[in-house]
XYZ file of C-alpha atoms in Angstrom:
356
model
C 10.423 -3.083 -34.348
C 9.782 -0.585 -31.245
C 6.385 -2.709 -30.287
C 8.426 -6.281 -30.348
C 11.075 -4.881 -28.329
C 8.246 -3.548 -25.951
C 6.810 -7.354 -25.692
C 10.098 -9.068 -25.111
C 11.198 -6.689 -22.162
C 7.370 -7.373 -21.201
C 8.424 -11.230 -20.807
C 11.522 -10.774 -19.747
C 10.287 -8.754 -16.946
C 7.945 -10.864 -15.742
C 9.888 -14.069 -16.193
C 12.029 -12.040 -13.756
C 9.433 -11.722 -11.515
C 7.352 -14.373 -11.115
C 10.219 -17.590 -11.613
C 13.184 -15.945 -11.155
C 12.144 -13.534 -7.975
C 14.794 -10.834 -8.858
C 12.329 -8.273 -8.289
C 15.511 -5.520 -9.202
C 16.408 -6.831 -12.151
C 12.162 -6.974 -12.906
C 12.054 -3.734 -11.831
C 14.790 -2.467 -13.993
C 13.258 -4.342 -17.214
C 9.921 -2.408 -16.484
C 12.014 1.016 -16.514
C 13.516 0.183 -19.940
C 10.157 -0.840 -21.345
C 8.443 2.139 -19.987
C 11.268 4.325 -21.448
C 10.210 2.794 -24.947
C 6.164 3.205 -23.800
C 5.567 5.486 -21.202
C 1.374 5.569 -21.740
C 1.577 1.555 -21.876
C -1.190 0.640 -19.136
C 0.050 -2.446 -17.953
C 3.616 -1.945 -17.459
C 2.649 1.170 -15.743
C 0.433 -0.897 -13.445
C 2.957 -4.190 -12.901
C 5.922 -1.606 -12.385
C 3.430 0.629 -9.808
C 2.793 -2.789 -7.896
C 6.308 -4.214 -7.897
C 7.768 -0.704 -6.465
C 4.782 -1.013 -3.797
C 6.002 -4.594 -2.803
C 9.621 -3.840 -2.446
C 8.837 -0.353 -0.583
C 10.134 1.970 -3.082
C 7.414 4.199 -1.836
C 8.414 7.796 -3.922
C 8.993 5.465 -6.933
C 5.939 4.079 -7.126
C 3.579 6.895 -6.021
C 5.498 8.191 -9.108
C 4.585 5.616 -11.581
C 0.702 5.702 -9.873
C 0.900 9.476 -11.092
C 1.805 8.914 -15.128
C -1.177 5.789 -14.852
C -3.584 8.016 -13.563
C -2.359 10.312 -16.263
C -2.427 8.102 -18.846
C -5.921 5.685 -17.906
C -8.677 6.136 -19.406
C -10.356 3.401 -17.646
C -12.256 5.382 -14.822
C -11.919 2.371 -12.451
C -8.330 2.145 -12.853
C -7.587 5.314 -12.360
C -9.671 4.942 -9.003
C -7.417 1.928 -8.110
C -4.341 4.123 -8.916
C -5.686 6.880 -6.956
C -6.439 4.946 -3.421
C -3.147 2.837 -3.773
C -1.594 6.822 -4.538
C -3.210 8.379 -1.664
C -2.839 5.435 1.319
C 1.299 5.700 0.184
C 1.081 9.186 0.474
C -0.528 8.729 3.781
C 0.780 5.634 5.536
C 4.263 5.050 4.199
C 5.359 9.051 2.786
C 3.645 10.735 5.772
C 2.434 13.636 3.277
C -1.275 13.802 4.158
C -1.633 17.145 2.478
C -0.820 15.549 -1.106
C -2.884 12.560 -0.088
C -5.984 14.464 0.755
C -5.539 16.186 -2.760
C -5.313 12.604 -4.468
C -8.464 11.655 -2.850
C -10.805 14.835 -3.424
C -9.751 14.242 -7.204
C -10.861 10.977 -7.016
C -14.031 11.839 -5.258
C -14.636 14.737 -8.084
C -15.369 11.984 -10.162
C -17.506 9.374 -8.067
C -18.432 11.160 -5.026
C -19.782 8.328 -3.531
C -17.122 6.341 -2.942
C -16.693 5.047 0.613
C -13.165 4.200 0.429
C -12.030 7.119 -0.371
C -13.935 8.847 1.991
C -12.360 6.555 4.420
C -8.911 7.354 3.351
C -10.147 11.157 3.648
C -10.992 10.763 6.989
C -7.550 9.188 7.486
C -5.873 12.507 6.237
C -7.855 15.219 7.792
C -7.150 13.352 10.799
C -3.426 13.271 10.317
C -3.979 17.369 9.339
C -5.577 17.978 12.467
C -8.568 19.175 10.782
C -11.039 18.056 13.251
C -14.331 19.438 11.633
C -13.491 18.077 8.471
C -13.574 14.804 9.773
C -16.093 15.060 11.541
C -18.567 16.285 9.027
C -17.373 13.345 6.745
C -17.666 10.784 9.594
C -20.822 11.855 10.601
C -21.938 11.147 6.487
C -20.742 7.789 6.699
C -22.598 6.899 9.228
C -25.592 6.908 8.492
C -24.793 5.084 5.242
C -27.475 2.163 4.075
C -26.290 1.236 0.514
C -23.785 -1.184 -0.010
C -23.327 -4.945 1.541
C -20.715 -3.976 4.114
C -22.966 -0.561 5.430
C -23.131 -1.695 8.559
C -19.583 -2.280 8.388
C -19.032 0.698 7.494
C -21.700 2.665 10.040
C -19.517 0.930 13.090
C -16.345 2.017 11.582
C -17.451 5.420 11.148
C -19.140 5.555 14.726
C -16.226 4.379 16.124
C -13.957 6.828 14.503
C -15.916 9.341 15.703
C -16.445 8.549 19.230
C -12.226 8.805 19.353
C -12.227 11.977 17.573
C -14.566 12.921 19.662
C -12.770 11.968 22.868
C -9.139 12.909 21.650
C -9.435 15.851 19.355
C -12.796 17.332 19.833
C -12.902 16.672 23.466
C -16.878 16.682 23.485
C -17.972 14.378 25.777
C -21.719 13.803 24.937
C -20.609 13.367 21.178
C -18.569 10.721 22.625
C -20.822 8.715 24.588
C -23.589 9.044 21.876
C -21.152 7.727 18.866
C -19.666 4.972 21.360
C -23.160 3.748 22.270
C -24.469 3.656 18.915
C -21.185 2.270 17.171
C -22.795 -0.894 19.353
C -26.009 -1.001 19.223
C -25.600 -0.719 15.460
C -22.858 -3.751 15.744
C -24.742 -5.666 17.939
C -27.318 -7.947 14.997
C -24.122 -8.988 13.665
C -22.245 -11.466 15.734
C -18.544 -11.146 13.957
C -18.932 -7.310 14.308
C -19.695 -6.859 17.514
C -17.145 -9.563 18.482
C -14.594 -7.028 17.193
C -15.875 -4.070 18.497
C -15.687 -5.732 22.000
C -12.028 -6.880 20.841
C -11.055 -3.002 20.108
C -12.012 -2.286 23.546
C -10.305 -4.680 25.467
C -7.360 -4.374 23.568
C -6.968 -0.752 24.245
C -7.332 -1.703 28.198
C -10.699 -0.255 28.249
C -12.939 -3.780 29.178
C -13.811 -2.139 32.819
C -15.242 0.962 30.967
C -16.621 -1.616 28.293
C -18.266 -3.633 31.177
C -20.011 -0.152 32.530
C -21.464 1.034 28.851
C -23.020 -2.839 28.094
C -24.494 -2.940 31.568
C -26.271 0.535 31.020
C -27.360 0.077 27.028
C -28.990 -3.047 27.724
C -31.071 -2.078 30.505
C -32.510 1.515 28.712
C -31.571 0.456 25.189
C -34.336 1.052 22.656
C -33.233 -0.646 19.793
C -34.946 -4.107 20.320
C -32.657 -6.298 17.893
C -29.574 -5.027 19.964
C -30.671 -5.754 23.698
C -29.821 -10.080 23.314
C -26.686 -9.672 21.558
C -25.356 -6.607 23.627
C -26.636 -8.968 26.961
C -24.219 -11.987 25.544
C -22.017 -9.560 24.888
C -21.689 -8.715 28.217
C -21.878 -12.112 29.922
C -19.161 -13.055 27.911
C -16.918 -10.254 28.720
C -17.750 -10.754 32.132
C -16.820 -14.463 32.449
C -13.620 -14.091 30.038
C -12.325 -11.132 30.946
C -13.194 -10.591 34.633
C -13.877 -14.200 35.267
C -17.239 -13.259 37.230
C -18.992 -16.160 36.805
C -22.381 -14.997 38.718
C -22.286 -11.799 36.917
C -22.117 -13.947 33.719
C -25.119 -15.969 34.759
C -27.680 -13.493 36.090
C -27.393 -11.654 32.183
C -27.564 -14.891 30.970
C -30.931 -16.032 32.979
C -31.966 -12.753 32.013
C -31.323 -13.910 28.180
C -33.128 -17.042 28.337
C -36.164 -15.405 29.778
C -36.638 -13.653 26.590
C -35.500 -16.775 23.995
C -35.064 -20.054 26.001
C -33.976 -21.243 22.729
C -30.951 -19.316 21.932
C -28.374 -21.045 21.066
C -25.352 -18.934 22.359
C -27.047 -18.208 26.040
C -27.424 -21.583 26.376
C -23.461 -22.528 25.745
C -22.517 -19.335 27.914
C -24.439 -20.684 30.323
C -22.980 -24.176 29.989
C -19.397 -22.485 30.183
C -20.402 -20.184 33.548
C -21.930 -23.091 35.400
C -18.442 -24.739 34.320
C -16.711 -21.990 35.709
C -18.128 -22.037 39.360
C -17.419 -26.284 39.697
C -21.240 -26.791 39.154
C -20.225 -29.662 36.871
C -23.584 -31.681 37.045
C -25.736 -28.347 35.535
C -23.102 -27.818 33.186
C -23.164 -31.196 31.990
C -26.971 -31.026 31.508
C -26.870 -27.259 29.815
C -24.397 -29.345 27.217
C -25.953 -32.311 26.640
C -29.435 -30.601 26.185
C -27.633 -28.406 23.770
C -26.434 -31.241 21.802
C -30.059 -33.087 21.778
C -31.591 -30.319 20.248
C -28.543 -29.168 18.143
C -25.901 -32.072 17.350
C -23.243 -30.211 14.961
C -22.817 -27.531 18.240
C -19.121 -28.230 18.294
C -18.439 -26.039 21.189
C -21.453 -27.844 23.372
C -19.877 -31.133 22.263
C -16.059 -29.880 23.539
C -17.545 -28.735 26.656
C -18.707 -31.971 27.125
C -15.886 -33.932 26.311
C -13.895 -31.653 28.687
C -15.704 -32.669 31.293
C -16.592 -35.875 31.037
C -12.862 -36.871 30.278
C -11.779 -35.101 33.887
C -13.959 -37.381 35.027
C -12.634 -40.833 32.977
C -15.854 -41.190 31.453
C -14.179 -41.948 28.279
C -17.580 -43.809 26.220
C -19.197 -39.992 26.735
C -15.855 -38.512 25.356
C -15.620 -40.639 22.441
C -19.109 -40.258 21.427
C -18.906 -36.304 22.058
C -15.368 -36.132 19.888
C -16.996 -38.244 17.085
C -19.084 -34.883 17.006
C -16.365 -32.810 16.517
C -14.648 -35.210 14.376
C -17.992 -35.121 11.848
C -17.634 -31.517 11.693
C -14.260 -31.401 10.600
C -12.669 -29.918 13.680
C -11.768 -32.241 15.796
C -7.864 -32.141 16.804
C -5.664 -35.029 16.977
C -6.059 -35.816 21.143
C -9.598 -35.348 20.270
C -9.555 -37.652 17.338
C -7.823 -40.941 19.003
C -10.966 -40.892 21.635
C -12.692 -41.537 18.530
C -11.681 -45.153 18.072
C -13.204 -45.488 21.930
C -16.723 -45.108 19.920
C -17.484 -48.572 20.456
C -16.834 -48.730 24.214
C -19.775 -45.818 24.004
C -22.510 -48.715 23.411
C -22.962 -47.270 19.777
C -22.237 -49.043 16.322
C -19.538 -46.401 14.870
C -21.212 -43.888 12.814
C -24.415 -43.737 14.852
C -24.472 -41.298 17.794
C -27.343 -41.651 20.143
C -27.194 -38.527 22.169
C -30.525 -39.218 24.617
C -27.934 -41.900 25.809
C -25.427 -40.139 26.651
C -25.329 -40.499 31.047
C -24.796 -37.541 33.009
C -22.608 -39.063 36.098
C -19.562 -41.919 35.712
């Protein structure tokens, strides 16, 4: 019976696969079944995924082709159509093909982002500037969607290097750059690896320059804190300017003496130029008004245990150790807890001294 014979090679192959890990004898199995069934959806699928995984690139932009084909499921052809074009693009270097893929795809849901993403990719690698542009410039000013922001940075981002490296328009360039931040900045992780991208292309000086201007004649009042701490942290991690750090960070506190993240910064700069009684007080004020702040309580227990004041350490590390991140060096100061003047489990931080 054809459909038995179609089941067993079916468990055989994936018995192959998944407790055997002969992925060529797996992949082989697949070929026979598929030679038997050459519509069935989910050995077209498994075989598509297991040729992607052992970089049989051709082969399985192949089998992507029949499922697409063959699917009448319009969000599995979509899969097979993005995992299609990004081979096409990243691995087969065939961006013509790949752009092809991913207009079909977009024929039937035009709105979707990834694909437009991955269309960007290949108009790119054509060298059709415009193109790219025009669909960069759409993406942009996206607002549906939980990752929009996401995706406006991405797309600003994109744009400011096309603008800079193919293009060659400088105002685009500057505008897209300054807004791919400003449109980071109200979320923390984002902006953190905006700032990243720019520091690890060497470009933290130039970095340093755009902050300083967008948050003195930025207009976009939920960006001017976060691109400000953004700044004062560059400044003191990157180019280890301490004062530069601070005066941004007085600035800050002006505005929200409350915020959480100026007030570590600050603890951290003070650190930085020696001014060890301040930075004590900027981390143990911290920690009164907000005891799970790990990083205040580190900061505290660095200092305090350069100084042998191990009751503060051990009372500061049973912080850490409450939130689950204390490490092992960290951990031992624990069993000091007593020697802190506190019944274990009960932190008093108004206690805490600030001098040996």
């Amino acid at each position: 019976d054809l459909q038995q014979r179609v089941e067993l090679l079916r468990l055989n192959a994936r018995l192959l696969r998944d407790r055997l890990d002969d992925a060529t004898r797996a992949i082989a199995e697949f070929g026979q079944l598929l030679a038997l069934a050459p519509e069935d959806i989910d050995g077209l699928r498994e075989q598509a995924q297991l040729l992607q995984e052992h970089l049989r690139w051709s082969d399985a932009v192949g089998c992507l082709g029949t499922l697409i084909e063959v699917a009448d499921d319009a969000a599995l052809r979509r899969w097979a159509r993005l995992q299609q074009a990004e081979l096409l693009l990243r691995q087969l270097h065939e961006p013509r093909r790949a752009r092809a893929v991913l207009e079909q795809s977009l024929g039937e849901q035009g709105n979707d982002d990834e694909a437009r993403q991955l269309l960007v990719e290949a108009h790119l690698a054509e060298g059709s500037w415009e193109d790219a542009r025009a669909i960069l410039e759409q993406l942009a000013q996206s607002e549906s969607g939980p990752d929009a922001r996401r995706l406006r940075v991405w797309a600003l981002d994109q744009l400011a290097e096309l603008a800079r490296s193919g293009l060659r328009q400088q105002e685009l360039f500057e505008r897209s750059e300054r807004l791919a931040l400003e449109t980071a900045a109200p979320d923390k992780a984002l902006l953190e690896e905006l700032v990243a991208r720019f520091v690890d292309r060497g470009e933290a000086q130039r970095l340093r320059s755009v902050l300083a201007r967008l948050v003195e004649g930025s207009t976009t009042a939920d960006a001017v804190m976060p691109l400000r701490l953004a700044l004062a942290n560059l400044l003191l991690e990157t180019f280890g300017d301490s004062n530069g750090a601070l005066e941004q960070l007085r600035s800050a506190l002006v505005v929200d003496p409350d915020d959480e993240d100026a007030r570590l910064l600050t603890g951290r700069a003070l650190e930085a130029r020696d001014e060890v009684e301040a930075a004590i007080r900027a981390y143990r004020s911290l920690l009164i008004d907000r005891l799970s702040c790990v990083d205040a309580a580190r900061g505290l227990a660095r200092i305090m245990g350069a100084r042998g004041h191990h009751p503060v350490v051990a009372m500061a590390s049973s912080v850490l150790e409450l939130a689950g991140v204390a490490s092992p060096s960290e951990y031992e100061h624990v069993d000091g807890f007593d020697r802190a003047g506190a019944p274990r489990g009960r932190l008093v931080v108004l206690d805490l001294p600030l001098l040996e």
